[in-house]
Tab-separated table of C-alpha atoms in Angstrom:
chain	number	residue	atom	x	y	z
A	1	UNK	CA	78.683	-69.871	-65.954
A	2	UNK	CA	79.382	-69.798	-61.639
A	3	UNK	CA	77.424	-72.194	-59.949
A	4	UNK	CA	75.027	-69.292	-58.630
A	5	UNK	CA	73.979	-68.204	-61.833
A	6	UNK	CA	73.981	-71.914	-63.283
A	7	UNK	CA	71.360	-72.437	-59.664
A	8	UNK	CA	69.317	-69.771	-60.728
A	9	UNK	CA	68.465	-70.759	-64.060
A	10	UNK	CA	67.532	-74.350	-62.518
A	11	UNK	CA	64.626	-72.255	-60.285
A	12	UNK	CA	63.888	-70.236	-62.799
A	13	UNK	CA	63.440	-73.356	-65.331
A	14	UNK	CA	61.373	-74.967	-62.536
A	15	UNK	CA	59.129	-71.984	-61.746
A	16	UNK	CA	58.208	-71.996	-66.008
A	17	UNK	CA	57.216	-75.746	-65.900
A	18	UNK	CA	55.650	-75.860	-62.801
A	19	UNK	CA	53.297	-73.013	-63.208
A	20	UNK	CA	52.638	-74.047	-67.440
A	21	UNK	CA	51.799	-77.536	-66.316
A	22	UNK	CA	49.353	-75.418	-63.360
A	23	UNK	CA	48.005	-73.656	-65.712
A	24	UNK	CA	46.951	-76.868	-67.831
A	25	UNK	CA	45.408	-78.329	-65.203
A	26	UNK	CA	43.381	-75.648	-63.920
A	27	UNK	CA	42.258	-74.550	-67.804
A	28	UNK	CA	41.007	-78.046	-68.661
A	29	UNK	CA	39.177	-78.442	-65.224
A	30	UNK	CA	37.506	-75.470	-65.591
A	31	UNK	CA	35.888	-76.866	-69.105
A	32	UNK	CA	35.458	-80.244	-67.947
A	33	UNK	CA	31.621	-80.134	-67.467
A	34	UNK	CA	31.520	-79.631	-70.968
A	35	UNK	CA	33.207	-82.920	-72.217
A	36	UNK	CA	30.713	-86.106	-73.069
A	37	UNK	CA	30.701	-88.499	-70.567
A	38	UNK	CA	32.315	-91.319	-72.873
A	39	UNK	CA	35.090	-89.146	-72.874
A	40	UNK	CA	35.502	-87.955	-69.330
A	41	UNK	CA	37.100	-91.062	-68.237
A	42	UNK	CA	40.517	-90.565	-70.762
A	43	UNK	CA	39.981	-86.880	-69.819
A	44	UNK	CA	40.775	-86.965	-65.772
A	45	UNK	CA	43.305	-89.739	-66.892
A	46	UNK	CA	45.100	-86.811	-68.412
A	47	UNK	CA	44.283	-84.483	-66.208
A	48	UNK	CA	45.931	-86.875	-63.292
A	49	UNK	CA	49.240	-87.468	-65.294
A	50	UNK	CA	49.538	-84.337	-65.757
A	51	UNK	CA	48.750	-83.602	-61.800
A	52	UNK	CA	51.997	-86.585	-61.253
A	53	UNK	CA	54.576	-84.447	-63.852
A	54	UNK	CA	53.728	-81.624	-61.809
A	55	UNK	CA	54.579	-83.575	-58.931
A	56	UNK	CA	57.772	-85.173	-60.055
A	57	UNK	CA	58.877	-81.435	-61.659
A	58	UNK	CA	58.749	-80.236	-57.784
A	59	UNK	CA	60.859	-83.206	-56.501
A	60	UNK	CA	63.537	-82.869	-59.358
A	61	UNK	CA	63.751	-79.472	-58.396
A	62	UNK	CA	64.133	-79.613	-54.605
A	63	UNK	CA	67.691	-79.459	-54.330
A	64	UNK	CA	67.781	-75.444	-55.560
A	65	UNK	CA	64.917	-74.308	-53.959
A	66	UNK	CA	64.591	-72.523	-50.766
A	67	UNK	CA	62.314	-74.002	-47.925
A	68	UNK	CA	59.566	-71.964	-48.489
A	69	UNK	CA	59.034	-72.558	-52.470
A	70	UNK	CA	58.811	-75.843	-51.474
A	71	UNK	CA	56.180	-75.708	-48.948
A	72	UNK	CA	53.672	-73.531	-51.332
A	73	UNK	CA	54.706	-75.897	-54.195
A	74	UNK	CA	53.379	-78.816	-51.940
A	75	UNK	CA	50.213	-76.909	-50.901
A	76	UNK	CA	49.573	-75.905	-54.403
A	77	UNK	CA	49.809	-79.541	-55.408
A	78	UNK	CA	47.635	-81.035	-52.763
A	79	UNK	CA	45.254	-78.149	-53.521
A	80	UNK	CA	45.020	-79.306	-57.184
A	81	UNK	CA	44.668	-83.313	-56.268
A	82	UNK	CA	41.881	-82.368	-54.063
A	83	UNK	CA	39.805	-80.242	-56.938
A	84	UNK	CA	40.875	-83.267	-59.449
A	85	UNK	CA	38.937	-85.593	-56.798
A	86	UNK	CA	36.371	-83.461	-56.013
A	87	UNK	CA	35.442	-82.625	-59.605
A	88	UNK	CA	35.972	-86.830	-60.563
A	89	UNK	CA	33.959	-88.286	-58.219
A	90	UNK	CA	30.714	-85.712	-58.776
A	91	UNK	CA	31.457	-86.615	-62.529
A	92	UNK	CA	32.367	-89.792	-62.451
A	93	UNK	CA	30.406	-91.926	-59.443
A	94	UNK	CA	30.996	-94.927	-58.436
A	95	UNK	CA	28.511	-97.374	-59.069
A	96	UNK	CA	27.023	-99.108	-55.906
A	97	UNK	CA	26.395	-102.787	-55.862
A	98	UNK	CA	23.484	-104.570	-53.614
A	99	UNK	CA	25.770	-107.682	-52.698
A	100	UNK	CA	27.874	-107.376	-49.312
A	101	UNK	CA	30.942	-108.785	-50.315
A	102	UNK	CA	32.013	-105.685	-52.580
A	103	UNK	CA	32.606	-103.772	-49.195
A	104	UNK	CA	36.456	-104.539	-49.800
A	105	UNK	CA	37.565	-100.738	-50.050
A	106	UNK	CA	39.451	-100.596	-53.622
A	107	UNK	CA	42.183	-98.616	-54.735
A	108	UNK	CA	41.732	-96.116	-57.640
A	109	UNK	CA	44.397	-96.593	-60.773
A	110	UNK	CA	43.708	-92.427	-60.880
A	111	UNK	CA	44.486	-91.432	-57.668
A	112	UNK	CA	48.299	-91.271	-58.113
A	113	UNK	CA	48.808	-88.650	-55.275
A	114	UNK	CA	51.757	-89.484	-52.416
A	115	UNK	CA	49.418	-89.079	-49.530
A	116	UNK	CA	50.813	-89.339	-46.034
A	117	UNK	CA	48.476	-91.916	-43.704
A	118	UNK	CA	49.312	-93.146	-40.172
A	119	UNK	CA	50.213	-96.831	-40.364
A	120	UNK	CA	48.742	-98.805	-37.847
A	121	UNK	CA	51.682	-100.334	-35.225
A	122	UNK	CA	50.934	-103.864	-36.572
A	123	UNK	CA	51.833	-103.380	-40.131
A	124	UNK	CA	55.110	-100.733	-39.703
A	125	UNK	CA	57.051	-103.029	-37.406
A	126	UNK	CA	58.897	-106.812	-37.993
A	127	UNK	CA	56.404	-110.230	-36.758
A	128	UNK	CA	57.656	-112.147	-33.956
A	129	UNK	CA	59.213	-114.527	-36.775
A	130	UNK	CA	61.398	-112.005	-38.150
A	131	UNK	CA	59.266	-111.526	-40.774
A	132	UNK	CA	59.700	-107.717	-42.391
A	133	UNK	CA	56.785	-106.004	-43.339
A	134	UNK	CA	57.211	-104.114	-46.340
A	135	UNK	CA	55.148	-100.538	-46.717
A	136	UNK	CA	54.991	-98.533	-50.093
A	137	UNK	CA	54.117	-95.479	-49.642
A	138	UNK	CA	55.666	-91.908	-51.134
A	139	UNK	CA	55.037	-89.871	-47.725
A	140	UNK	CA	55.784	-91.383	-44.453
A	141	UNK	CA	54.995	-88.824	-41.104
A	142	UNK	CA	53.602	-88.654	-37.546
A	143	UNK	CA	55.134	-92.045	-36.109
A	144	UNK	CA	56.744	-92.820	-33.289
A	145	UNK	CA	59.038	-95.947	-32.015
A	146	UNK	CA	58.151	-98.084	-35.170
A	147	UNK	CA	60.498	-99.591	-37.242
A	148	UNK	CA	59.353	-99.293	-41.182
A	149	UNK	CA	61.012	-101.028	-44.343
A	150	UNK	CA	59.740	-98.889	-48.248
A	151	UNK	CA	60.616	-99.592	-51.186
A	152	UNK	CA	61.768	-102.985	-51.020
A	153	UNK	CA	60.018	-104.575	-53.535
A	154	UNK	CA	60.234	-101.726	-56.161
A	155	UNK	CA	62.190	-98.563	-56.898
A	156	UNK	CA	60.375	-95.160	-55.884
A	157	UNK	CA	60.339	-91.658	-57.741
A	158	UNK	CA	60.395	-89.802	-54.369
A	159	UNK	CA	59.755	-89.702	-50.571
A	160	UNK	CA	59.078	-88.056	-48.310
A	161	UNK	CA	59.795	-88.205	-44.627
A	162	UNK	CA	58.659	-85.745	-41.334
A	163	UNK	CA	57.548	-85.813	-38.325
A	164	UNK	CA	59.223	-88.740	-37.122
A	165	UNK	CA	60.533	-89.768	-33.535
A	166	UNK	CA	62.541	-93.071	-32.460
A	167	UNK	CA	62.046	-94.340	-35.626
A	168	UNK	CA	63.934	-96.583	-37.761
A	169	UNK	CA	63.161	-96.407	-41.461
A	170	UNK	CA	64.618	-98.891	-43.740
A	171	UNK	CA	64.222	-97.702	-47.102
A	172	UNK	CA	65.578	-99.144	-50.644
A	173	UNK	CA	66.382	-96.830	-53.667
A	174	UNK	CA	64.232	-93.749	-54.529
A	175	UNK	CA	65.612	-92.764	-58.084
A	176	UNK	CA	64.712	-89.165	-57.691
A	177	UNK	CA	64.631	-86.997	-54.443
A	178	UNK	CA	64.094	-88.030	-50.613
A	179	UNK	CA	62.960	-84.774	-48.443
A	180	UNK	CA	63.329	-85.019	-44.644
A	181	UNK	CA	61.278	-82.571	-42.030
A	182	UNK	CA	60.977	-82.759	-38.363
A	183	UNK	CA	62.870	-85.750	-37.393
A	184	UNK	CA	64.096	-86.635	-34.202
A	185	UNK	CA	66.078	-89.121	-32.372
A	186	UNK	CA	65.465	-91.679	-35.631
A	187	UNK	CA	67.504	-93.928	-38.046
A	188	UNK	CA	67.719	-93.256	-41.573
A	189	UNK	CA	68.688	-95.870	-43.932
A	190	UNK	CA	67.952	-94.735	-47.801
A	191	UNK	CA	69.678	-94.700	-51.338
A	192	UNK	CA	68.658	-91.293	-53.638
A	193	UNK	CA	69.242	-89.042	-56.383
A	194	UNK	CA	69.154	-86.129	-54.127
A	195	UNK	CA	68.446	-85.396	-49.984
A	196	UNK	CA	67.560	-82.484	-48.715
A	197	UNK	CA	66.873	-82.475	-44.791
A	198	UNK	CA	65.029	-79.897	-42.356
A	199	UNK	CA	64.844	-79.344	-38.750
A	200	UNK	CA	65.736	-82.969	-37.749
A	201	UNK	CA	67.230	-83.647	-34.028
A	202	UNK	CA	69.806	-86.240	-32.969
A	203	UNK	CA	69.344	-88.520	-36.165
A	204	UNK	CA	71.574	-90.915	-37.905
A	205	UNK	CA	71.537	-91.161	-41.619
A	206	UNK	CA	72.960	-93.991	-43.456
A	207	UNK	CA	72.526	-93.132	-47.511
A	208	UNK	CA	73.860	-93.718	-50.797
A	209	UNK	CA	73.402	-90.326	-52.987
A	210	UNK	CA	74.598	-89.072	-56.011
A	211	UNK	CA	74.752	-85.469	-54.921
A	212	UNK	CA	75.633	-83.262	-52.201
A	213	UNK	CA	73.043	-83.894	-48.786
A	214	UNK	CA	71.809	-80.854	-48.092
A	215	UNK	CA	70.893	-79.939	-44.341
A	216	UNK	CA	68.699	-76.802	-42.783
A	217	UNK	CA	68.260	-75.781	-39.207
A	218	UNK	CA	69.900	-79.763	-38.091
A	219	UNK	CA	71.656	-79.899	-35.137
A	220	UNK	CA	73.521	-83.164	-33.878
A	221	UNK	CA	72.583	-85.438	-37.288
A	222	UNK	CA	75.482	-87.955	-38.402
A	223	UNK	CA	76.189	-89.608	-41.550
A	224	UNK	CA	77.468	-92.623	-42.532
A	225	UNK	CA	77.300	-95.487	-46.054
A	226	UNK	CA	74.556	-96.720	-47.030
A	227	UNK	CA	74.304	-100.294	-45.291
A	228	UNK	CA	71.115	-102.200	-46.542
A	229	UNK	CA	71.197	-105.651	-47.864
A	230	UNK	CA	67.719	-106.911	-50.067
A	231	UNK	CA	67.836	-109.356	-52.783
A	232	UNK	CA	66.288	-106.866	-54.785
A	233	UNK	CA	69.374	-104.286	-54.375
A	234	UNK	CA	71.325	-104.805	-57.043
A	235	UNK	CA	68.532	-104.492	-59.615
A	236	UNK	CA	67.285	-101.440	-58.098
A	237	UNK	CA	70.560	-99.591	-58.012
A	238	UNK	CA	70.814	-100.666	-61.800
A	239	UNK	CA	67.540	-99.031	-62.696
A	240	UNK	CA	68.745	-95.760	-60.882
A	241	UNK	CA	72.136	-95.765	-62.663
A	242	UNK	CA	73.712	-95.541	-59.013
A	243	UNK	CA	77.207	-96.930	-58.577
A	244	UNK	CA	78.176	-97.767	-54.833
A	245	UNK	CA	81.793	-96.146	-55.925
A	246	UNK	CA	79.802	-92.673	-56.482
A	247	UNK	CA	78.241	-92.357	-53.261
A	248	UNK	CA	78.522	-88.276	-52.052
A	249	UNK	CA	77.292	-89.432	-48.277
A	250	UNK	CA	79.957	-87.978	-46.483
A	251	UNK	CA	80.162	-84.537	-48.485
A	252	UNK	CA	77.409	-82.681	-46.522
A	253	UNK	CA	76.333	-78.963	-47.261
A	254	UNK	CA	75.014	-76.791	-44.046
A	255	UNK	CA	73.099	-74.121	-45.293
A	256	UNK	CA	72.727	-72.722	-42.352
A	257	UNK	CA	76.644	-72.471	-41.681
A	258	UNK	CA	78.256	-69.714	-43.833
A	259	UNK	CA	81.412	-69.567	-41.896
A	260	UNK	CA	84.347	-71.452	-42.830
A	261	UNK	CA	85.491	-75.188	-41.471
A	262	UNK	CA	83.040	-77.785	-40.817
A	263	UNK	CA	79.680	-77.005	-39.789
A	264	UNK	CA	78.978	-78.267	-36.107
A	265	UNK	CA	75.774	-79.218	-37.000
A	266	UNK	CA	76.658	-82.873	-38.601
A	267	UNK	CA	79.122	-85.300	-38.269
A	268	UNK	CA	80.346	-88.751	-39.077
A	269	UNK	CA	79.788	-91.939	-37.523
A	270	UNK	CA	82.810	-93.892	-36.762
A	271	UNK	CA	82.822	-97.081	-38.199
A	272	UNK	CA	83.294	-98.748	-35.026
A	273	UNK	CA	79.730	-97.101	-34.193
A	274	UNK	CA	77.482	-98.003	-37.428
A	275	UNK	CA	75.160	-100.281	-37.790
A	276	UNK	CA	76.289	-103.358	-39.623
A	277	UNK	CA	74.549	-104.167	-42.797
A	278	UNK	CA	71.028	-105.377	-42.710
A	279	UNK	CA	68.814	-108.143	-44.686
């Protein structure tokens, strides 16, 4: 089987999940006024799970998919987490309680979606101590100048990166997929399954990954080894079954250059010029 046809099957395999694992969701939301209310508690536990594989499908699959199956895939998505929300909190209410000190906003164990929020200057960039402050989240976008360190204290499934500029983003291993949009003039620092990278400007990536990086409409990006140092490395690249000898950082794929040679688009830093490693 050629690698086309081999490519193909991978989309179509994705486009049978995805839409099954739709349809699931959509079905059982449509009947869930008529479960008991003991029961609807388990149910939009299921229903949320469900909502995350669908998730997780898309970002295994983002390597063979063109640009725009990935954008409706990610609308479709956020479309379904906001009916799941919708539908769980007119179900489901919170209760209200007359004393002032439960004002402390609380996070919901259900509400598994990667949502993308503007962190505040004070908690994306190091203390005047050196101290690093660590963020979490599974979408990082509209920043500017700020320095940010993810996935430091744990491994992530996937992340997602865009609209960034003059950023530095110190991330530690994502065991699935890392997706990259609208980037410019920003350091990249990340260890993943897969990359895929769009319409970034002038950036510098420094990655570990286990396949191919993948680049679309990218003009003057440069690659270069992963270089981050954390105590929690190690572990982390043991969960991800990644071996530092397998790294493909260097073996970029232009899609956007279908001529022969190397693609002027990307290049590599010289190791005179990287960064040195970081802790």
């Amino acid at each position: 089987m050629n690698e086309t046809t081999e490519t193909q099957k991978n989309v179509n395999q994705f486009r049978t999940e995805f839409h099954c694992i739709k349809d699931e969701i959509t079905s059982q939301l449509a009947l869930i006024q008529n479960i008991s209310k003991d029961d609807l508690p388990s149910q939009f536990e299921s229903l949320f799970l469900k909502w995350n594989t669908m998730s997780k499908t898309l970002n295994e699959a983002m390597p063979v998919l063109p640009l725009y199956e990935i954008t409706q895939a990610q609308k479709l998505i956020k479309s379904l987490e906001d009916q799941l929300s919708i539908s769980k909190n007119s179900l489901l209410p919170k209760q209200k309680f007359s004393f002032k000190s439960s004002n402390k906003k609380k996070t919901n164990p259900l509400d598994l979606s990667p949502s993308c929020q503007k962190q505040p200057v004070s908690q994306s960039t190091t203390t005047p101590k050196d101290e690093k402050i660590v963020l979490d989240p599974n979408a990082i976008c509209n920043l500017k100048d700020e320095e940010i360190f993810i996935a430091i204290k744990e491994t992530k499934d996937s992340l997602h990166i865009f609209n960034l500029e003059g950023c530095k983003v110190y991330c530690g291993v994502v065991t699935g997929s890392v997706l990259i949009e609208n980037c410019k003039d920003c350091v990249l620092v990340f260890a993943s399954q897969q990359v895929r990278i769009h319409t970034c400007i002038n950036c510098d990536f420094y990655i570990f990954v286990k396949s191919n990086p993948i680049i679309e409409y990218c003009s003057t990006v440069r690659f270069a080894p992963y270089c981050l140092d954390y105590p929690l490395k190690l572990d982390h690249f043991k969960i991800a079954r990644f071996s530092e000898l397998e790294g493909l950082w260097d073996k970029v794929e232009d899609f956007n250059w279908l001529k022969g040679g190397q693609s002027p688009n990307w290049n590599l830093i010289s190791e005179n010029q990287r960064i040195k490693k970081l802790i």
